[in-house]
Coordinates of C-alpha atoms in Angstrom, one line a residue:
M1 CA 0.0 0.1 -0.1
S2 CA 1.5 3.4 -1.1
S3 CA 2.6 5.8 1.6
I4 CA 1.7 9.4 2.3
P5 CA 4.3 11.9 1.0
S6 CA 5.5 13.8 4.1
G7 CA 4.8 17.1 2.3
A8 CA 1.2 16.1 2.1
L9 CA 0.6 16.0 5.9
H10 CA -0.7 19.1 7.5
S11 CA -0.6 20.4 11.1
A12 CA -2.8 23.5 11.5
A13 CA -4.7 25.4 14.2
H14 CA -7.4 26.4 11.6
I15 CA -8.6 24.2 8.9
E16 CA -10.9 25.2 6.1
A17 CA -12.5 22.9 3.4
D18 CA -16.0 22.3 1.8
V19 CA -16.2 18.8 3.4
V20 CA -14.6 17.8 6.7
V21 CA -14.0 14.0 7.0
I22 CA -13.3 12.8 10.6
G23 CA -11.5 9.4 10.4
A24 CA -9.1 8.1 7.8
G25 CA -10.2 4.4 7.6
L26 CA -12.0 2.9 4.6
S27 CA -15.3 4.6 4.8
G28 CA -13.7 8.0 5.4
L29 CA -11.4 7.6 2.4
V30 CA -14.3 6.5 0.2
A31 CA -16.3 9.5 1.4
A32 CA -13.3 11.8 0.8
S33 CA -12.4 10.4 -2.6
H34 CA -16.1 11.0 -3.8
A35 CA -16.4 14.4 -2.4
Y36 CA -13.1 15.3 -4.1
A37 CA -14.2 13.7 -7.5
A38 CA -17.3 16.0 -7.1
G39 CA -15.0 19.0 -7.3
K40 CA -15.0 19.8 -3.5
R41 CA -12.1 20.7 -1.1
V42 CA -11.7 17.9 1.5
A43 CA -10.1 17.9 4.8
I44 CA -9.4 14.5 6.5
L45 CA -8.6 14.5 10.2
D46 CA -7.5 11.4 12.2
Q47 CA -5.9 11.2 15.8
E48 CA -3.6 8.5 14.8
P49 CA -0.2 9.0 12.9
A50 CA 0.2 8.8 9.1
A51 CA 1.4 5.2 9.4
S52 CA -2.2 4.0 10.5
I53 CA -4.1 5.5 7.5
C54 CA -6.8 3.0 6.2
G55 CA -7.7 1.9 9.7
Q56 CA -9.0 -1.5 10.5
A57 CA -9.5 -2.2 6.6
H58 CA -5.7 -2.7 6.3
W59 CA -5.8 -5.5 8.7
S60 CA -8.8 -7.2 7.2
F61 CA -9.1 -10.4 5.1
G62 CA -10.8 -8.4 2.5
G63 CA -14.1 -10.4 2.3
L64 CA -16.9 -9.0 0.3
F65 CA -20.6 -10.0 0.2
L66 CA -21.6 -10.4 -3.4
V67 CA -24.8 -11.9 -4.9
G68 CA -25.2 -13.7 -8.3
S69 CA -21.4 -12.9 -9.1
P70 CA -19.5 -14.5 -12.1
E71 CA -17.2 -16.3 -9.4
Q72 CA -20.3 -17.9 -7.9
R73 CA -21.7 -19.0 -11.2
R74 CA -18.4 -20.7 -12.3
L75 CA -18.7 -22.7 -9.0
G76 CA -22.3 -23.7 -9.7
V77 CA -23.8 -21.6 -7.1
R78 CA -27.2 -20.4 -7.8
D79 CA -27.9 -17.1 -5.9
N80 CA -30.2 -14.0 -6.5
A81 CA -31.2 -10.9 -4.6
T82 CA -34.5 -12.3 -3.4
L83 CA -32.7 -15.3 -1.7
A84 CA -29.9 -13.0 -0.1
L85 CA -32.5 -10.6 1.3
E86 CA -34.4 -13.5 2.9
D87 CA -31.1 -14.6 4.3
W88 CA -30.2 -11.1 5.5
L89 CA -33.7 -10.4 7.1
A90 CA -33.8 -13.9 8.8
S91 CA -30.4 -13.1 10.3
A92 CA -30.9 -9.6 11.2
A93 CA -34.1 -10.2 13.1
F94 CA -35.2 -6.5 13.1
D95 CA -37.5 -6.0 16.1
R96 CA -37.3 -2.3 17.1
T97 CA -39.0 0.7 16.0
E98 CA -35.6 2.5 15.3
D99 CA -34.8 -0.4 12.9
S100 CA -36.8 1.0 10.1
W101 CA -33.8 2.8 8.4
A102 CA -31.6 0.0 9.0
K103 CA -34.0 -2.5 7.2
S104 CA -34.1 0.1 4.4
W105 CA -30.4 0.1 4.3
A106 CA -30.3 -3.8 4.1
E107 CA -32.6 -3.8 1.3
A108 CA -30.6 -1.2 -0.6
Y109 CA -27.4 -3.1 0.2
V110 CA -28.5 -6.4 -1.0
D111 CA -29.6 -4.8 -4.2
F112 CA -26.1 -3.1 -4.5
A113 CA -24.5 -6.5 -3.8
A114 CA -26.6 -8.1 -6.5
G115 CA -26.1 -5.3 -8.9
E116 CA -23.5 -2.7 -9.5
K117 CA -21.2 -3.5 -6.6
R118 CA -18.9 -5.9 -8.4
A119 CA -18.8 -4.0 -11.6
W120 CA -18.0 -0.7 -9.9
L121 CA -15.1 -2.3 -7.8
H122 CA -13.9 -4.0 -11.0
S123 CA -13.8 -0.7 -12.9
L124 CA -11.6 0.7 -10.0
G125 CA -9.0 -2.3 -10.4
V126 CA -10.4 -4.6 -7.5
R127 CA -10.2 -8.3 -8.4
F128 CA -11.5 -11.4 -6.5
F129 CA -9.9 -14.7 -5.7
P130 CA -12.0 -17.3 -7.7
L131 CA -13.0 -19.7 -4.8
V132 CA -15.9 -18.2 -3.1
Q133 CA -16.1 -19.1 0.7
W134 CA -19.1 -20.0 2.8
A135 CA -19.4 -18.1 6.0
E136 CA -22.2 -18.2 8.6
R137 CA -23.8 -21.4 7.3
G138 CA -26.6 -21.3 9.8
G139 CA -28.4 -24.6 10.1
Y140 CA -31.8 -23.4 11.7
G141 CA -34.0 -24.4 8.7
P142 CA -34.9 -22.4 5.6
Q143 CA -36.1 -19.4 7.7
G144 CA -33.4 -19.1 9.9
H145 CA -29.9 -17.4 10.2
G146 CA -27.3 -18.0 7.7
N147 CA -26.1 -18.0 4.2
T148 CA -28.0 -20.4 2.1
V149 CA -25.2 -20.2 -0.5
P150 CA -21.5 -19.1 -0.4
R151 CA -21.1 -15.3 -0.8
F152 CA -17.9 -14.4 0.9
H153 CA -15.5 -13.2 -2.0
V154 CA -12.0 -12.7 -0.8
T155 CA -10.4 -9.6 -2.5
W156 CA -7.2 -10.3 -4.3
G157 CA -4.8 -8.2 -2.2
T158 CA -7.1 -8.7 0.9
G159 CA -8.0 -5.6 2.9
P160 CA -5.3 -3.3 1.4
G161 CA -6.7 -4.3 -1.9
V162 CA -10.0 -2.9 -1.2
V163 CA -8.7 0.3 0.2
E164 CA -6.1 1.0 -2.7
P165 CA -8.3 2.7 -5.3
F166 CA -9.8 5.1 -2.7
L167 CA -6.3 5.8 -1.1
A168 CA -5.1 6.5 -4.8
K169 CA -7.8 8.9 -5.3
V170 CA -6.9 10.8 -2.1
H171 CA -3.3 10.9 -3.3
E172 CA -4.6 12.5 -6.6
G173 CA -6.5 15.1 -4.4
L174 CA -3.4 15.7 -2.3
A175 CA -1.3 16.4 -5.5
E176 CA -4.0 18.7 -6.9
G177 CA -4.1 20.7 -3.7
R178 CA -7.8 19.9 -3.1
V179 CA -7.5 17.4 -0.3
T180 CA -5.5 17.8 2.9
L181 CA -4.5 15.1 5.5
H182 CA -4.4 16.1 9.1
F183 CA -3.0 13.3 11.2
R184 CA -2.6 13.6 15.2
H185 CA -5.9 15.8 15.0
R186 CA -8.1 14.4 17.6
A187 CA -11.5 15.8 17.1
T188 CA -13.6 16.1 20.2
A189 CA -16.6 18.3 19.3
I190 CA -18.8 19.2 16.5
T191 CA -19.3 22.8 15.7
T192 CA -22.7 24.2 14.9
T193 CA -23.8 27.7 13.6
A194 CA -27.4 28.7 13.4
G195 CA -28.6 25.1 13.6
R196 CA -26.3 23.7 11.1
V197 CA -23.2 21.6 11.6
T198 CA -20.3 23.7 10.3
G199 CA -17.1 22.0 11.5
A200 CA -15.3 20.3 14.3
S201 CA -12.8 21.1 17.0
G202 CA -10.3 19.2 19.1
E203 CA -6.7 18.6 20.1
V204 CA -3.5 18.5 18.1
L205 CA -1.6 15.7 19.6
E206 CA 2.1 15.4 19.9
P207 CA 3.9 13.7 17.0
S208 CA 4.2 10.0 17.3
P209 CA 6.6 7.4 15.9
A210 CA 4.1 4.6 16.4
E211 CA 3.8 2.1 13.5
R212 CA 0.7 0.9 12.0
G213 CA -1.6 -0.6 14.8
N214 CA 0.6 0.4 17.7
G215 CA -0.6 2.6 20.4
S216 CA 0.2 6.4 20.1
S217 CA 0.1 8.9 22.9
R218 CA -2.7 11.3 23.6
T219 CA -0.7 14.1 24.9
A220 CA -2.1 17.4 23.4
V221 CA 0.2 20.1 22.3
G222 CA -2.3 22.5 20.8
H223 CA -5.8 23.0 19.6
F224 CA -7.5 23.1 16.2
D225 CA -10.7 23.9 14.6
A226 CA -12.1 22.8 11.2
T227 CA -14.7 24.5 9.2
G228 CA -16.7 23.2 6.2
G229 CA -20.0 23.1 4.8
A230 CA -20.5 19.5 5.8
V231 CA -18.9 17.0 8.3
V232 CA -18.7 13.3 7.8
V233 CA -18.1 11.2 10.7
T234 CA -16.1 7.9 10.0
T235 CA -14.5 7.2 13.2
G236 CA -15.3 3.5 13.6
G237 CA -16.6 1.6 16.4
I238 CA -15.7 0.5 20.0
G239 CA -14.0 -2.8 19.8
G240 CA -10.5 -1.7 21.0
N241 CA -12.2 0.0 24.1
H242 CA -13.0 -2.9 26.4
A243 CA -14.4 -0.7 29.1
R244 CA -17.2 0.6 26.5
V245 CA -17.6 -3.0 25.2
R246 CA -18.4 -4.2 28.8
K247 CA -20.7 -1.2 29.4
Q248 CA -22.7 -2.0 26.3
W249 CA -22.6 -5.7 26.6
P250 CA -26.3 -7.3 26.2
G251 CA -27.3 -8.0 29.9
G252 CA -24.2 -6.4 31.2
E253 CA -22.3 -9.6 31.8
A254 CA -19.2 -9.5 29.4
P255 CA -16.7 -12.3 29.8
E256 CA -13.8 -11.6 32.3
E257 CA -11.2 -12.1 29.5
L258 CA -11.3 -10.3 26.1
L259 CA -9.0 -10.4 23.2
S260 CA -8.9 -7.5 20.9
G261 CA -9.4 -8.0 17.2
V262 CA -8.8 -4.2 16.4
P263 CA -6.2 -1.7 17.6
A264 CA -6.8 0.3 20.8
S265 CA -7.5 3.4 18.6
V266 CA -10.9 1.9 17.8
D267 CA -12.2 3.6 20.9
G268 CA -15.6 5.0 19.9
D269 CA -15.1 8.3 21.8
F270 CA -16.2 10.5 19.1
L271 CA -19.6 9.0 18.9
S272 CA -20.5 11.0 21.9
A273 CA -19.6 14.1 20.3
A274 CA -21.8 13.3 17.3
A275 CA -24.7 12.3 19.8
A276 CA -24.1 15.7 21.6
A277 CA -24.7 17.6 18.2
G278 CA -28.0 16.0 17.8
G279 CA -27.3 12.6 16.3
N280 CA -29.4 9.7 17.3
L281 CA -27.1 6.9 18.7
I282 CA -28.8 3.6 18.6
N283 CA -28.5 -0.2 19.1
G284 CA -25.4 0.1 21.2
D285 CA -26.0 -3.4 22.7
R286 CA -25.7 -5.0 19.3
M287 CA -22.1 -6.1 18.7
W288 CA -20.3 -8.7 16.6
H289 CA -17.6 -10.3 18.6
Y290 CA -16.1 -13.8 17.7
P291 CA -15.8 -16.9 19.9
E292 CA -12.8 -18.2 18.0
G293 CA -10.0 -15.8 18.9
I294 CA -6.5 -17.0 19.6
R295 CA -3.6 -14.9 21.0
N296 CA -1.2 -13.5 18.3
H297 CA 2.1 -15.0 18.8
S298 CA 3.5 -11.7 17.5
P299 CA 1.0 -9.0 18.9
V300 CA 0.9 -5.5 17.3
W301 CA -1.5 -3.9 19.7
P302 CA -2.5 -4.8 23.4
R303 CA -4.2 -8.3 23.8
H304 CA -4.0 -8.8 20.1
G305 CA -6.1 -11.6 18.9
I306 CA -6.6 -13.4 15.6
R307 CA -9.8 -15.0 14.5
I308 CA -9.8 -18.6 13.2
L309 CA -12.0 -19.0 10.2
P310 CA -13.0 -22.8 10.8
G311 CA -14.0 -25.4 8.4
P312 CA -16.6 -27.7 10.0
S313 CA -14.8 -30.8 11.1
S314 CA -13.4 -29.8 14.5
L315 CA -15.3 -30.8 17.6
W316 CA -16.4 -27.6 19.5
L317 CA -16.2 -28.2 23.2
D318 CA -17.1 -25.7 26.0
A319 CA -14.8 -25.2 28.9
T320 CA -15.8 -28.3 30.6
G321 CA -15.3 -30.5 27.6
R322 CA -19.1 -30.8 26.6
Q323 CA -19.7 -30.7 22.8
L324 CA -21.9 -27.7 21.7
P325 CA -25.2 -28.7 20.4
A326 CA -26.3 -28.8 16.7
P327 CA -26.3 -26.6 14.7
L328 CA -23.4 -24.9 16.6
F329 CA -20.7 -26.5 14.5
P330 CA -17.4 -24.4 13.6
G331 CA -18.5 -21.8 10.9
F332 CA -22.2 -21.9 11.3
D333 CA -23.4 -19.5 13.7
S334 CA -20.9 -17.1 15.5
L335 CA -23.4 -15.3 17.8
G336 CA -25.2 -18.6 18.8
A337 CA -22.0 -20.3 19.7
L338 CA -20.9 -17.1 21.8
R339 CA -24.1 -17.0 23.6
H340 CA -24.1 -20.7 24.4
I341 CA -20.4 -20.7 25.4
L342 CA -20.8 -17.7 27.8
A343 CA -24.1 -19.0 29.3
G344 CA -22.0 -21.8 30.8
G345 CA -20.2 -19.3 33.0
H346 CA -16.8 -19.6 31.1
A347 CA -15.0 -17.3 28.7
H348 CA -13.2 -19.9 26.6
S349 CA -14.0 -23.0 24.4
W350 CA -12.0 -25.6 22.5
F351 CA -11.6 -26.9 19.1
V352 CA -10.4 -30.4 19.1
C353 CA -9.2 -32.1 15.8
N354 CA -6.0 -33.5 14.4
R355 CA -3.2 -32.0 12.5
T356 CA -4.7 -32.9 9.1
I357 CA -7.9 -31.1 9.9
A358 CA -6.1 -28.2 11.4
L359 CA -3.9 -27.4 8.5
K360 CA -6.7 -27.8 6.0
E361 CA -9.5 -26.1 7.9
L362 CA -8.2 -23.5 10.5
A363 CA -7.7 -20.6 8.3
L364 CA -6.7 -17.3 9.9
S365 CA -8.4 -14.0 9.4
G366 CA -6.4 -10.8 8.4
S367 CA -4.2 -9.4 5.9
E368 CA -0.9 -10.1 7.7
Q369 CA -1.8 -13.8 8.3
N370 CA -2.4 -14.3 4.4
P371 CA 0.8 -13.0 2.8
D372 CA 0.0 -14.9 -0.4
L373 CA -3.4 -13.4 -1.0
T374 CA -2.3 -9.9 0.4
G375 CA 0.8 -9.9 -1.7
K376 CA -1.0 -11.2 -4.8
D377 CA 1.7 -14.0 -4.8
L378 CA 0.5 -16.8 -7.2
R379 CA 3.6 -19.0 -6.4
L380 CA 3.0 -18.7 -2.7
L381 CA -0.6 -19.4 -3.0
G382 CA 0.1 -22.4 -5.1
A383 CA 2.5 -23.7 -2.6
R384 CA -0.1 -23.3 0.2
L385 CA -2.7 -25.0 -1.8
R386 CA -0.5 -28.0 -2.8
S387 CA 1.4 -28.7 0.3
G388 CA -0.9 -27.2 3.1
N389 CA 2.0 -24.7 3.8
S390 CA -0.5 -22.8 6.1
P391 CA 0.3 -19.6 8.1
L392 CA -1.0 -21.8 11.1
H393 CA 2.2 -23.5 11.2
A394 CA 3.6 -20.5 13.1
F395 CA 0.7 -20.8 15.7
L396 CA 1.4 -24.5 16.1
D397 CA 5.0 -23.7 16.9
H398 CA 4.6 -20.5 18.9
G399 CA 1.0 -20.0 19.8
A400 CA 0.0 -19.9 23.4
D401 CA -3.5 -21.5 22.8
F402 CA -2.3 -24.8 21.0
V403 CA -1.7 -28.2 22.5
Q404 CA -0.8 -31.4 20.6
A405 CA -0.8 -35.1 21.8
G406 CA -0.8 -38.7 20.8
T407 CA -3.8 -39.9 22.6
P408 CA -7.1 -38.3 23.9
V409 CA -6.2 -38.7 27.5
E410 CA -2.9 -37.0 27.0
L411 CA -4.6 -34.3 25.0
A412 CA -7.0 -33.6 27.9
E413 CA -4.2 -33.5 30.4
K414 CA -2.5 -30.9 28.4
M415 CA -5.7 -28.9 27.9
N416 CA -6.1 -28.7 31.7
L417 CA -2.5 -27.8 32.2
L418 CA -2.9 -24.9 29.9
T419 CA -5.9 -23.6 31.7
G420 CA -4.8 -24.5 35.2
S421 CA -7.8 -26.6 35.9
A422 CA -9.2 -29.9 35.8
S423 CA -12.3 -29.2 33.7
I424 CA -11.7 -31.6 30.9
D425 CA -12.3 -35.4 31.9
P426 CA -9.7 -37.4 30.1
S427 CA -11.9 -40.4 29.9
G428 CA -14.8 -38.3 28.6
L429 CA -12.7 -36.7 25.9
A430 CA -11.6 -40.2 24.9
S431 CA -15.1 -41.5 24.8
L432 CA -16.4 -38.7 22.7
I433 CA -13.6 -39.0 20.1
R434 CA -14.0 -42.7 20.0
D435 CA -17.7 -42.4 19.5
R436 CA -17.3 -39.6 16.7
D437 CA -14.8 -41.9 15.0
R438 CA -17.2 -44.8 15.0
Q439 CA -19.7 -42.6 13.1
V440 CA -17.2 -41.9 10.5
V441 CA -16.4 -45.6 10.1
S442 CA -20.0 -46.5 9.6
G443 CA -20.1 -44.7 6.4
L444 CA -23.6 -43.2 7.3
G445 CA -24.1 -42.5 10.8
K446 CA -26.5 -40.3 12.9
D447 CA -24.1 -37.4 13.6
P448 CA -25.5 -34.2 12.2
Q449 CA -21.9 -32.6 12.1
L450 CA -20.8 -35.5 9.8
A451 CA -23.7 -34.9 7.7
A452 CA -22.8 -31.2 7.4
I453 CA -19.3 -32.0 6.5
R454 CA -20.3 -34.4 3.8
S455 CA -22.7 -31.8 2.4
A456 CA -20.1 -29.1 2.5
R457 CA -17.7 -31.2 0.3
R458 CA -20.3 -31.2 -2.4
F459 CA -19.2 -27.6 -2.9
A460 CA -16.1 -27.1 -4.9
T461 CA -14.3 -24.5 -2.8
D462 CA -14.9 -26.7 0.4
K463 CA -13.7 -29.8 -1.2
L464 CA -10.4 -28.2 -2.7
M465 CA -9.3 -26.1 0.2
R466 CA -11.7 -25.9 3.2
V467 CA -12.9 -29.2 4.4
A468 CA -11.0 -32.4 4.8
P469 CA -12.4 -35.7 3.8
P470 CA -14.1 -37.4 6.9
H471 CA -11.6 -39.7 8.7
R472 CA -10.9 -40.9 12.3
F473 CA -9.5 -38.4 14.5
E474 CA -7.2 -41.2 15.9
D475 CA -5.9 -42.5 12.5
P476 CA -2.2 -42.2 13.0
R477 CA -1.7 -41.0 9.4
H478 CA -3.5 -37.7 10.4
G479 CA -2.0 -37.1 13.9
P480 CA -1.2 -35.9 16.3
L481 CA -4.4 -34.9 18.0
L482 CA -4.8 -31.1 18.5
A483 CA -6.7 -28.8 20.8
V484 CA -7.0 -25.0 20.5
R485 CA -8.2 -22.9 23.3
L486 CA -10.5 -20.3 22.0
S487 CA -11.3 -16.9 23.6
V488 CA -13.6 -14.1 23.0
L489 CA -12.5 -11.6 20.4
T490 CA -13.9 -8.1 20.1
R491 CA -14.5 -6.8 16.7
K492 CA -17.4 -4.9 15.4
S493 CA -20.1 -2.6 16.7
L494 CA -23.4 -3.3 14.9
G495 CA -25.1 -0.1 16.1
G496 CA -24.3 3.5 15.6
L497 CA -25.5 6.9 14.4
Q498 CA -28.9 6.6 12.8
T499 CA -28.7 7.7 9.1
D500 CA -31.0 7.8 6.2
L501 CA -30.2 6.3 2.7
R502 CA -28.1 9.5 1.9
S503 CA -25.9 8.9 5.1
R504 CA -27.4 12.0 6.8
V505 CA -27.3 11.8 10.5
L506 CA -30.9 11.7 11.9
D507 CA -31.9 13.2 15.2
M508 CA -34.1 11.4 17.7
S509 CA -37.3 12.7 15.8
G510 CA -35.9 11.2 12.5
V511 CA -35.1 14.5 11.1
P512 CA -31.6 15.0 9.4
V513 CA -29.1 17.2 11.3
P514 CA -28.2 19.7 8.8
G515 CA -24.6 19.3 7.7
L516 CA -24.0 16.2 9.5
Y517 CA -23.2 12.7 7.9
A518 CA -21.9 9.4 9.0
A519 CA -20.7 6.3 7.4
G520 CA -19.0 2.9 8.1
E521 CA -19.0 1.4 11.6
A522 CA -19.8 4.8 13.1
A523 CA -23.2 4.5 11.4
G524 CA -23.7 0.8 12.1
F525 CA -22.6 0.3 8.4
G526 CA -25.8 2.3 7.6
G527 CA -29.0 3.3 9.4
G528 CA -27.6 2.7 12.8
G529 CA -27.4 -1.1 12.4
I530 CA -27.9 -2.5 8.9
H531 CA -27.0 -6.0 10.3
G532 CA -29.6 -6.1 13.1
Y533 CA -28.4 -8.8 15.5
R534 CA -26.4 -11.0 13.2
A535 CA -23.9 -10.6 10.2
L536 CA -23.8 -12.7 7.1
E537 CA -20.0 -11.8 6.9
G538 CA -18.2 -10.0 3.9
T539 CA -20.7 -7.1 4.8
F540 CA -18.5 -4.9 7.0
L541 CA -16.0 -3.7 4.3
G542 CA -18.9 -3.5 1.8
G543 CA -21.0 -1.5 4.3
C544 CA -18.2 1.0 4.6
L545 CA -17.9 1.1 0.8
F546 CA -21.7 1.7 0.3
S547 CA -22.4 4.1 3.1
G548 CA -19.1 6.1 2.6
R549 CA -19.9 6.5 -1.1
A550 CA -23.5 7.9 -0.2
A551 CA -22.0 10.2 2.4
G552 CA -19.4 11.6 0.1
R553 CA -21.6 12.3 -2.8
D554 CA -24.4 13.8 -0.6
A555 CA -22.0 15.9 1.5
A556 CA -20.4 17.2 -1.7
A557 CA -24.0 18.1 -3.2
S558 CA -25.1 19.9 -0.1
V559 CA -22.3 22.5 -0.3

């Protein structure tokens, strides 16, 4: 990803522009690039150093939700907007009066994903890995949560590949002198004049040498004010602010231990300022955190966790060794699994499998964990597909959450040693694995997880790279046995500032706040909560693109 020329960085006590964008992540860059393309002067503010431009999108796997794509059709996947919207609404389960705009955003977004989204991105140079992935498979019947078909399209270049065209447009604006970037400018308030938002003010922070994702100081060395005809809030969510996550946790009982899937700068602090300016901040209790987090062996930020993207073959056990009930198989229902695990009074769970399954099925989320896809390296990708040269090897060697053993009893003992408890009964684990293996040997069986595995292998992507052929866990050709301790990983806020379809922020009576816009996670990816309670995956980056584009276009048209 291209860097920002030092001469393009600005530190100023007073900033003037037509459109002021607060937050230099994906949705902010999309909004800024569209406002600039409309002929407006744009100022982009961000509290972090220049090294952290692009925000969370830089670290992402680059998955995008597309409907009826050429990639799907080549794999024999039959999809359409009607089916996708049914899946979306079943998963979102909108049930609040304030969800009306969120539902409208959902309908518009599915139309976008089934219509111009791919062609628009393709025109900008974005390309996709040909093997579509199947996330959030559901399992609750035809009217329940989940993707009926695979829709998760991995961008060639992962998250940085999604950001690149919009960052390039911002670079163009910098060269033209119509875009300015102001890092270490921490906005703390929105300015209004005669009932209209006319800018923002805040602190100029001391320079920081912090690299991307690292924490930076909050020492103020000055004050700034920025004026403009419109302000776009793209400051992200709250996932790096565990105190706020705990405060907003549904029912108020967050687990004692949390890993962070995002940098500490994802603090949600500016949302309060937007609310103080009249914005309606809704659905704060809706969040999207993952139960499959592992500690990064080379952390970049505090409590840095990585999400495992699992295939369906591992046994998923709670902290006491009990198997999660159907359909809570790996990769089927993140929120359902999270709720079930925490209801047992523990903050961790386990995947149990063997080495063959681990190397085939336990993919890792994030751009840095997938150097072949991120670097667009065909040779490296080919080696990974042919030989199982998985990034997981580094975690098997150095990860704090992995144990391996030759027998189930020995594995249980190592699991207990890792947690400092006696929660896993060695004989119970041995019995479970033995009974599971008997189901495999039967060739048919009554195990719904094995039925799901066999069904998944009918899909080409799963058979090729995501789902191992069913075999006995204790088959020595596939050993050793392996267990992975899983922790809760904070990630996304599903609520946010309520917006209309033009990304205008609405007040508590549903009226647009003049001059104020919001996009991306700060807006719940559209409408204050486009996902409702559950996401179908591949929809977060896409929500930033869709809402950021709407915000940039309308903000430019309004001034």
